Steps between C-alpha positions, in 0.01 A plus 500: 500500500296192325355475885390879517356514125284134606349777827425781322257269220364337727412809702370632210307192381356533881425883433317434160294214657393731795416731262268323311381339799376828611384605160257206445371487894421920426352418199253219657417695781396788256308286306318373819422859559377566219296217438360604856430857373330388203230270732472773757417728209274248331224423766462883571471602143255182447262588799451882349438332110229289731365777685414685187339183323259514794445886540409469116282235583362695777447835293285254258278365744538807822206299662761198586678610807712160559641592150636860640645324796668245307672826320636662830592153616746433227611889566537403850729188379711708285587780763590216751736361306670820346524563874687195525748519203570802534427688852425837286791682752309319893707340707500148428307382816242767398469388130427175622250592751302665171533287293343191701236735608454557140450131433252469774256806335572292150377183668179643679439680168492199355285272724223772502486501156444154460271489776274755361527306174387204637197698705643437811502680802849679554660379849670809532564518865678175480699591212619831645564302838723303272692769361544665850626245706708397243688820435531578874712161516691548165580863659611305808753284343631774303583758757492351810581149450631485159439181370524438067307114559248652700410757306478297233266279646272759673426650139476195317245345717277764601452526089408158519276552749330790328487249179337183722238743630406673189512156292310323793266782454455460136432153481116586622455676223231448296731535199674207412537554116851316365670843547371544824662164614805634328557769781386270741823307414732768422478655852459142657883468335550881615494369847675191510801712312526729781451200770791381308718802453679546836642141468689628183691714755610194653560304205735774334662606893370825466376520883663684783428847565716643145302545198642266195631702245292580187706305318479147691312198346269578800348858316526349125279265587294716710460781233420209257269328620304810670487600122390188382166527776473842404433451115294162594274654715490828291401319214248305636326785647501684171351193309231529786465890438450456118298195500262700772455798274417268251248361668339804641502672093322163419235558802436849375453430158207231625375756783229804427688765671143667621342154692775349576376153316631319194417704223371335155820294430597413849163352545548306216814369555422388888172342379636286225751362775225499780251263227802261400521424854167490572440252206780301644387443834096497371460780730163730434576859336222806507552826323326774665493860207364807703419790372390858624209616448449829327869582548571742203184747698731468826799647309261756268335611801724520785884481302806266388580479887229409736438237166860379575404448914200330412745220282730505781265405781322248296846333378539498920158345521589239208803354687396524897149285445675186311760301624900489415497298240287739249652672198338838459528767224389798335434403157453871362273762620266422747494146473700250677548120540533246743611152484403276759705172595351223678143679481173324336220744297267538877865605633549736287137625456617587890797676486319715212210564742745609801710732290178667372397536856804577666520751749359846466325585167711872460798393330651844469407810574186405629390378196318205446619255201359149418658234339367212233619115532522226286612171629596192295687158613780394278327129279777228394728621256365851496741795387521808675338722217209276508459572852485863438256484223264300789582710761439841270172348370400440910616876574288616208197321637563664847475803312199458302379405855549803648841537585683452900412150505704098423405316193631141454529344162461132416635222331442580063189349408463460101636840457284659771638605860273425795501805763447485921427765677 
């Protein structure tokens, strides 16, 4: 009897161990489920909170297209990977198929967008070459020849090909602000990731032809650090976004919206800079002021609009005569502004005369408009309202004179200004 009661405990100690043996490995394997649920959940939910940043960024500025695409690319993102956490009722094989094809539109997306950011020309045939081939071999491994490594590695590096090409692209841009750099960097590390990511099937023994399961140390990681690039690169690209709006509500505040040149304050602003480095470098500075002649009878006589051609063309005549380095505005009315870098007073005395005789003489409508000049070079130490007051008392004088023709001030004499014709 002692020898039958010392079986049944220790049957029952063995019963009450298995027990909790199963209890706790049911308990991890939930909680590795559910930790899995709650990434899978997490990118998808992330990439539609994105997508809407943009598309309000987008409906802000409508004339930004990259902005737009950078919306559907995140919406792209998210319905590839709902596709694969969930299926949404496909067969697996077919969920999968989507949902890398998915990742492939969300990738194109996105390196047209920053191409046409950067103002450079889309290589879309390459791209779409990219996505082609590699979705006829992913399809290959997965029906015919199934194959979890190879897959793997088919998707990974065609994205980084379609990264190295887009970010090879990019780095001929003529933007190269710090932000600009930024992206540079972020998909440079885009690519190298997915280089890398097929060796973390090795490296966990997830290869063969069975897909790990979601919960393995091989998806964790995968879901992780696919969020991690995600938010990088999705917050780098909306620091770029805002930081370009900015920049384009500071150029229209400093642009007339009618000439297309600087208007009062914008021509202020880029002159003060354009004198300090002038001054620096002891570089000669002319001011050119222009004004048309018997301009309020154009708009009296023949109305508002063929008055706003006439500014137009001669704004066009303004910037096409001088070279790239002049800062032109329209400092109210029908006067404008030039500054001229590098340019002495007979320099300038010449631009003056070629805008003033500049193509034909109708302007608009077959109207005929003339123009004043007064030309000044920029004396040691010399501010820009000084220059103004010179070149105004020049322009007067070419009025007094007649009107359509260049009048060059001198250097102050004793309170007196000396005039060329």
């Amino acid at each position: 009897m002692p020898r039958l009661s010392t079986y049944t405990s220790t049957l029952t100690n063995a019963s009450v161990c298995a027990a909790r043996f199963s209890t706790e490995s049911s308990a991890n394997k939930g909680t590795g489920m559910s930790t899995t649920l709650f990434i899978s959940v997490l990118i998808p939910t992330l990439a539609v909170m994105l997508a809407g940043a943009f598309a309000a960024l987008w409906w802000f500025r409508p004339s930004n297209l990259h902005v737009a695409l950078l919306a559907f690319c995140y919406l792209a993102l998210a319905a590839g990977f709902t596709f694969q956490a969930t299926t949404l009722g496909l067969p697996d094989a077919f969920a999968r198929f989507f949902s890398n094809l998915l990742l492939f539109v969300a990738v194109f997306l996105l390196c047209t967008a920053l191409l046409i950011r950067g103002g450079r020309p889309v290589p879309t045939r390459a791209l779409l070459a990219c996505c082609a081939a590699a979705m006829v071999a992913f399809c290959w491994f997965l029906w015919v020849q199934p194959s979890f490594v190879a897959r793997v590695t088919i998707v990974a590096w065609g994205i980084a090909g379609m990264l190295a090409l887009a970010a090879m692209r990019l780095r001929r841009s003529k933007r190269r602000a710090a932000i600009d750099n930024l992206i540079l960097l972020v998909i440079g590390l885009g690519a190298v990731y997915f280089v890398a990511r097929p060796f973390l099937v090795i490296w966990f023994e997830a290869g063969g032809t069975a897909t790990p399961d979601m919960t393995s140390s091989y998806w964790l990681l995968t879901y992780l650090t696919t969020f991690a690039y995600s938010l990088l690169i999705a917050l780098t690209l909306l620091t770029a976004v805002a930081l370009d709006v900015i920049r384009e509500l500071q150029a229209e505040s400093q642009t007339d919206p009618l000439s297309g040149l600087l208007n009062r304050r914008g021509f202020d602003l880029h002159a003060a800079a354009l004198m300090l480095e002038c001054e620096a470098l002891k570089r000669p500075l002319v001011l050119v002021l222009a004004d048309l002649d018997h301009f309020k009878k154009v708009n009296d006589r023949h109305g508002h609009d063929t008055g706003d051609r006439v500014i137009v063309s001669f704004a066009r005549r303004l910037t096409s005569v001088g070279h790239a380095g002049l800062i032109a505005g329209r400092r109210g009315g029908e006067e404008f502004a030039v500054l001229l870098p590098l340019t002495n007073l007979q320099a300038g005395v010449l631009y003056a005369e070629a805008v003033r005789t500049a193509g034909p003489a109708d302007w608009a409508s077959g109207l005929k408009v003339t123009a004043s000049f007064g030309v000044v070079e920029r004396q040691a130490g010399e501010t820009l309202e000084h220059m103004i007051g010179r070149a105004d008392a020049a322009l007067y004088q070419a009025k007094r004179d007649g009107r359509d023709r260049v009048r060059s001030g001198g250097k102050p004499i004793g309170g007196l200004r000396m005039f060329a014709g």
